[in-house]
Short mmCIF file of C-alpha atoms in Angstrom, two decimals:
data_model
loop_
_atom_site.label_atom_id
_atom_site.label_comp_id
_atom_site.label_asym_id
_atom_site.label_seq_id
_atom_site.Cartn_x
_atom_site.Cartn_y
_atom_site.Cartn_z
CA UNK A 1 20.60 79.81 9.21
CA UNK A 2 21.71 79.48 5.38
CA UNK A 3 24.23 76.62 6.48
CA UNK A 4 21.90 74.87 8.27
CA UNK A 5 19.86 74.56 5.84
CA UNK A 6 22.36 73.83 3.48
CA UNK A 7 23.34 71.10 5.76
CA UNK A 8 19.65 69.66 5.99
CA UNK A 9 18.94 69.93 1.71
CA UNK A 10 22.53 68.48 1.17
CA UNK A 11 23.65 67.26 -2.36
CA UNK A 12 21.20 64.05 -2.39
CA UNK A 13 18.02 65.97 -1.57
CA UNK A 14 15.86 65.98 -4.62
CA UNK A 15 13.96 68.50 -6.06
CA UNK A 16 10.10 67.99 -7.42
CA UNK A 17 8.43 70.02 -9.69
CA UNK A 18 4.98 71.21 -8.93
CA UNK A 19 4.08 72.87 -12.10
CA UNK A 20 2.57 74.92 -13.39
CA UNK A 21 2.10 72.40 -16.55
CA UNK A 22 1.04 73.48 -19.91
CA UNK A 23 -0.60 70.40 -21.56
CA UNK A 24 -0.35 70.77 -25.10
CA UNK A 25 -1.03 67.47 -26.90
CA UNK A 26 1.11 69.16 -29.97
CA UNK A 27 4.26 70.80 -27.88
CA UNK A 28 6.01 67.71 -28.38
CA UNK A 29 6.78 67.78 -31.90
CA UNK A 30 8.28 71.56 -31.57
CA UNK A 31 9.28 71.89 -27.53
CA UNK A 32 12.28 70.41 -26.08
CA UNK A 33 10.54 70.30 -22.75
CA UNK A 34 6.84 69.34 -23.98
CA UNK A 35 4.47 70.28 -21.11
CA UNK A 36 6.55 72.88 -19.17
CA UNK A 37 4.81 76.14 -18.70
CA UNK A 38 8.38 77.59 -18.27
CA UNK A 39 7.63 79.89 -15.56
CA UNK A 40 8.96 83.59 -15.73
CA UNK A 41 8.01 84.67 -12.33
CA UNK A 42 5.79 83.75 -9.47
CA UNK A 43 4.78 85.38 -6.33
CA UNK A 44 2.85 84.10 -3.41
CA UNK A 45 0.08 86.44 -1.79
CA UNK A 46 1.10 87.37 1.34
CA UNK A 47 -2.94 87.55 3.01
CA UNK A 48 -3.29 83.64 1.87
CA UNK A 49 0.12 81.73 1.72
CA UNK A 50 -1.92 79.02 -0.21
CA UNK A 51 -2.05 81.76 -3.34
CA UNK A 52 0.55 81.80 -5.74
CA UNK A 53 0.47 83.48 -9.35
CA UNK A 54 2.82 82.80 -12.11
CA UNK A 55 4.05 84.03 -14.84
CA UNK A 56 5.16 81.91 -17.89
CA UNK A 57 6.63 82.50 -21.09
CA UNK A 58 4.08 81.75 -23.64
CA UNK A 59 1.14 80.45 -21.29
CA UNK A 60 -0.17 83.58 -19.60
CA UNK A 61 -0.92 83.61 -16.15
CA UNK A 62 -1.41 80.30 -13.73
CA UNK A 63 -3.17 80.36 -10.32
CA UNK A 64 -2.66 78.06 -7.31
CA UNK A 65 -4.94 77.69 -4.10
CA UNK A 66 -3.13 75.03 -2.94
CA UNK A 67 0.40 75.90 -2.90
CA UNK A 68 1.48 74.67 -6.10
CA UNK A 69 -0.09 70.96 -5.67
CA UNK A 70 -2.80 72.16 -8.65
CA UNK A 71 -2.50 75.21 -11.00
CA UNK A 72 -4.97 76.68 -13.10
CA UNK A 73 -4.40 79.22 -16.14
CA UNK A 74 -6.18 82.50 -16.00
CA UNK A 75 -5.61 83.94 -19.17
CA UNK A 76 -6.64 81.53 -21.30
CA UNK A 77 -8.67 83.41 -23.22
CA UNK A 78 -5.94 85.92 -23.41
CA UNK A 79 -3.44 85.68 -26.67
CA UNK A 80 0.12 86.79 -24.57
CA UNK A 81 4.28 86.39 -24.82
CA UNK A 82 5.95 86.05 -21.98
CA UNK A 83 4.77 87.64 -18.53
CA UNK A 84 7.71 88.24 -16.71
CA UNK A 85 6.07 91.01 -13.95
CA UNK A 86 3.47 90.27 -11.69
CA UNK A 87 2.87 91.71 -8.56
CA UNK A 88 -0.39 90.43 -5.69
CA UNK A 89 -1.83 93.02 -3.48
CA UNK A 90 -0.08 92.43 -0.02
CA UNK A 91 -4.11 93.00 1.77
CA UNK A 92 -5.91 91.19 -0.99
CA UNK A 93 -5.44 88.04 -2.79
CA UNK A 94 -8.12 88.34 -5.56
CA UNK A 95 -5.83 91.63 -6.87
CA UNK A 96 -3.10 91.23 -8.91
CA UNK A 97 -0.78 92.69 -11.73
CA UNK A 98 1.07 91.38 -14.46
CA UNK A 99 2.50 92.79 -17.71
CA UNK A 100 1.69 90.83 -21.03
CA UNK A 101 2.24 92.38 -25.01
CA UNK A 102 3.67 95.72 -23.64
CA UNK A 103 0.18 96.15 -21.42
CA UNK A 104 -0.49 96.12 -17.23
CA UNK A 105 -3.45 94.05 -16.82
CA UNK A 106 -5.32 94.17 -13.09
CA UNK A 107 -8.15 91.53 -11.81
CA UNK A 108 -9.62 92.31 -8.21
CA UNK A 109 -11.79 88.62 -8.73
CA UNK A 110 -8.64 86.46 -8.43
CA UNK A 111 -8.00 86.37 -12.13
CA UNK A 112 -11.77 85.55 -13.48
CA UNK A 113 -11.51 88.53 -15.71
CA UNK A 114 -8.58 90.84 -16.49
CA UNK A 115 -8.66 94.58 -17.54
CA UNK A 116 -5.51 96.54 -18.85
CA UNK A 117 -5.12 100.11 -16.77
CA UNK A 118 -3.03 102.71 -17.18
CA UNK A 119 -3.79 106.55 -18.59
CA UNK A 120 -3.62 106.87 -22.14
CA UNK A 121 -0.05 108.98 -21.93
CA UNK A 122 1.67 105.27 -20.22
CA UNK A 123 -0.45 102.97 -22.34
CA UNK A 124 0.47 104.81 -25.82
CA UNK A 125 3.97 103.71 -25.09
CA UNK A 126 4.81 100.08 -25.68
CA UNK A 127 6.07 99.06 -22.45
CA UNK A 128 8.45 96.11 -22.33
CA UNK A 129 8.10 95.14 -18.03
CA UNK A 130 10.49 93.14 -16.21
CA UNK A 131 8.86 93.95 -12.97
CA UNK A 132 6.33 95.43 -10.86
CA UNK A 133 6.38 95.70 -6.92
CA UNK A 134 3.98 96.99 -4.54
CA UNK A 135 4.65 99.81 -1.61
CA UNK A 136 4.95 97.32 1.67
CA UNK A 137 2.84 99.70 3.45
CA UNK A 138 0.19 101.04 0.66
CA UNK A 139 -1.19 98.96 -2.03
CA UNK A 140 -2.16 101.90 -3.42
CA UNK A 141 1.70 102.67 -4.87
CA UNK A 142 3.22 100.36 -7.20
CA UNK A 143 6.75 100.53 -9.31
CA UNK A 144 7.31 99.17 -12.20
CA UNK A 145 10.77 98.66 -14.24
CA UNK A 146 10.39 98.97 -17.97
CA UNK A 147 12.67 99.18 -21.23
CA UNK A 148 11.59 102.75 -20.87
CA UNK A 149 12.25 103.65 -17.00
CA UNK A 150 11.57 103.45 -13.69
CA UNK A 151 7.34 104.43 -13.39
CA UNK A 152 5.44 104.95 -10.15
CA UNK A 153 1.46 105.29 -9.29
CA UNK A 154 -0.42 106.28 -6.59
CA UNK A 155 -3.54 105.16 -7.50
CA UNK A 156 -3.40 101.36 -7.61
CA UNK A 157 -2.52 101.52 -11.87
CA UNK A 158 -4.48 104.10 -13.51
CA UNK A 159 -2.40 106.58 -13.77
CA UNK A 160 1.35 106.04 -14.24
CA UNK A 161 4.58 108.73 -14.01
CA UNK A 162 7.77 108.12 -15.10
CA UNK A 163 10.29 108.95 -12.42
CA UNK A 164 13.27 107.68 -14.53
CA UNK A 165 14.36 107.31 -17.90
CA UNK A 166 16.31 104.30 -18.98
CA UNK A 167 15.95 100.35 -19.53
CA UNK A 168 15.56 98.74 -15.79
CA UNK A 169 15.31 95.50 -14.93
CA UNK A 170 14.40 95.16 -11.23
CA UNK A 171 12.49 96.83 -8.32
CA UNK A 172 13.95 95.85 -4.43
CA UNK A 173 12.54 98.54 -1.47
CA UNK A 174 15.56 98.59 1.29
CA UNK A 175 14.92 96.22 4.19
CA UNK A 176 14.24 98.95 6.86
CA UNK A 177 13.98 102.38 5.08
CA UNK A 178 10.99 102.47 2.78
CA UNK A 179 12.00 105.70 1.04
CA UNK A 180 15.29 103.45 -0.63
CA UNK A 181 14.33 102.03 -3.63
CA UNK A 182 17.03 100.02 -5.42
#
């Protein structure tokens, strides 16, 4: 399959960006790419294909409804870096997760307001998140990978247990066993 559709986007096919766009009427005079939202991350909800969250590096979080055509930002009354880690419930679209100034944030309204979670042993550590993934079968487990290990919850967020120590990067479950984490 990867060949024929190598074969069908060949080297003249052109690529079209879709945003998300951060309009800043002053990023030109200190960005080299005035208006990019340079996105960190993005998922796309699996109970409504036309949902997609992203994650940028200085813009906070952007919503589409529309598969990318518009975007809308989420957290803009929200001072954050970068949000590399977000994850969207695989049963609910109006539930997501994303990591921004060493904090998990949740919304279950589709990103109208945002609350951080976690219990106060995981949220007195700062915790630098590269990524957080959702159980494919309960969306009541969640992983996430952070400068200080591997962290697991049952409880959709507000309580979290480190299972490892250690800086990780990235979360993959194993294609057919979902007791193999990688």
């Amino acid at each position: 399959r990867s060949l024929q559709l190598k074969a069908e986007k060949g080297p003249t096919s052109a690529w079209l960006g879709v945003g998300p766009f951060d309009f800043d009427k002053e990023a030109e005079s200190r960005s080299y790419a005035a208006g990019s939202a340079h996105v960190y991350g993005i998922e796309q909800a699996m109970s409504n294909t036309n949902v997609l969250f992203a994650g940028t590096a200085t813009a906070g979080v952007w919503k589409t409804i529309d598969k990318g055509e518009n975007w809308t930002l989420m957290t803009a009354n929200m001072v954050l870096n970068g949000v590399f880690a977000l994850e969207i419930d695989h049963t609910d679209e109006n539930t997501v997760y994303f990591e921004g100034n060493d904090k998990i944030y949740k919304t279950t309204d589709g990103g109208t307001t945002w609350n951080q979670i976690g219990d106060a042993t995981f949220t007195s550590v700062s915790q630098n998140v590269k990524d957080i993934v959702m159980h494919p079968t309960n969306n009541q487990v969640l992983f996430l990978s952070s400068n200080n290990g591997l962290y697991r919850t049952g409880d959709a967020g507000d309580n979290w247990t480190q299972i490892l120590a250690g800086n990780f990067q990235e979360i993959e479950f194993h294609p057919t066993d979902l007791d193999i984490i990688y």
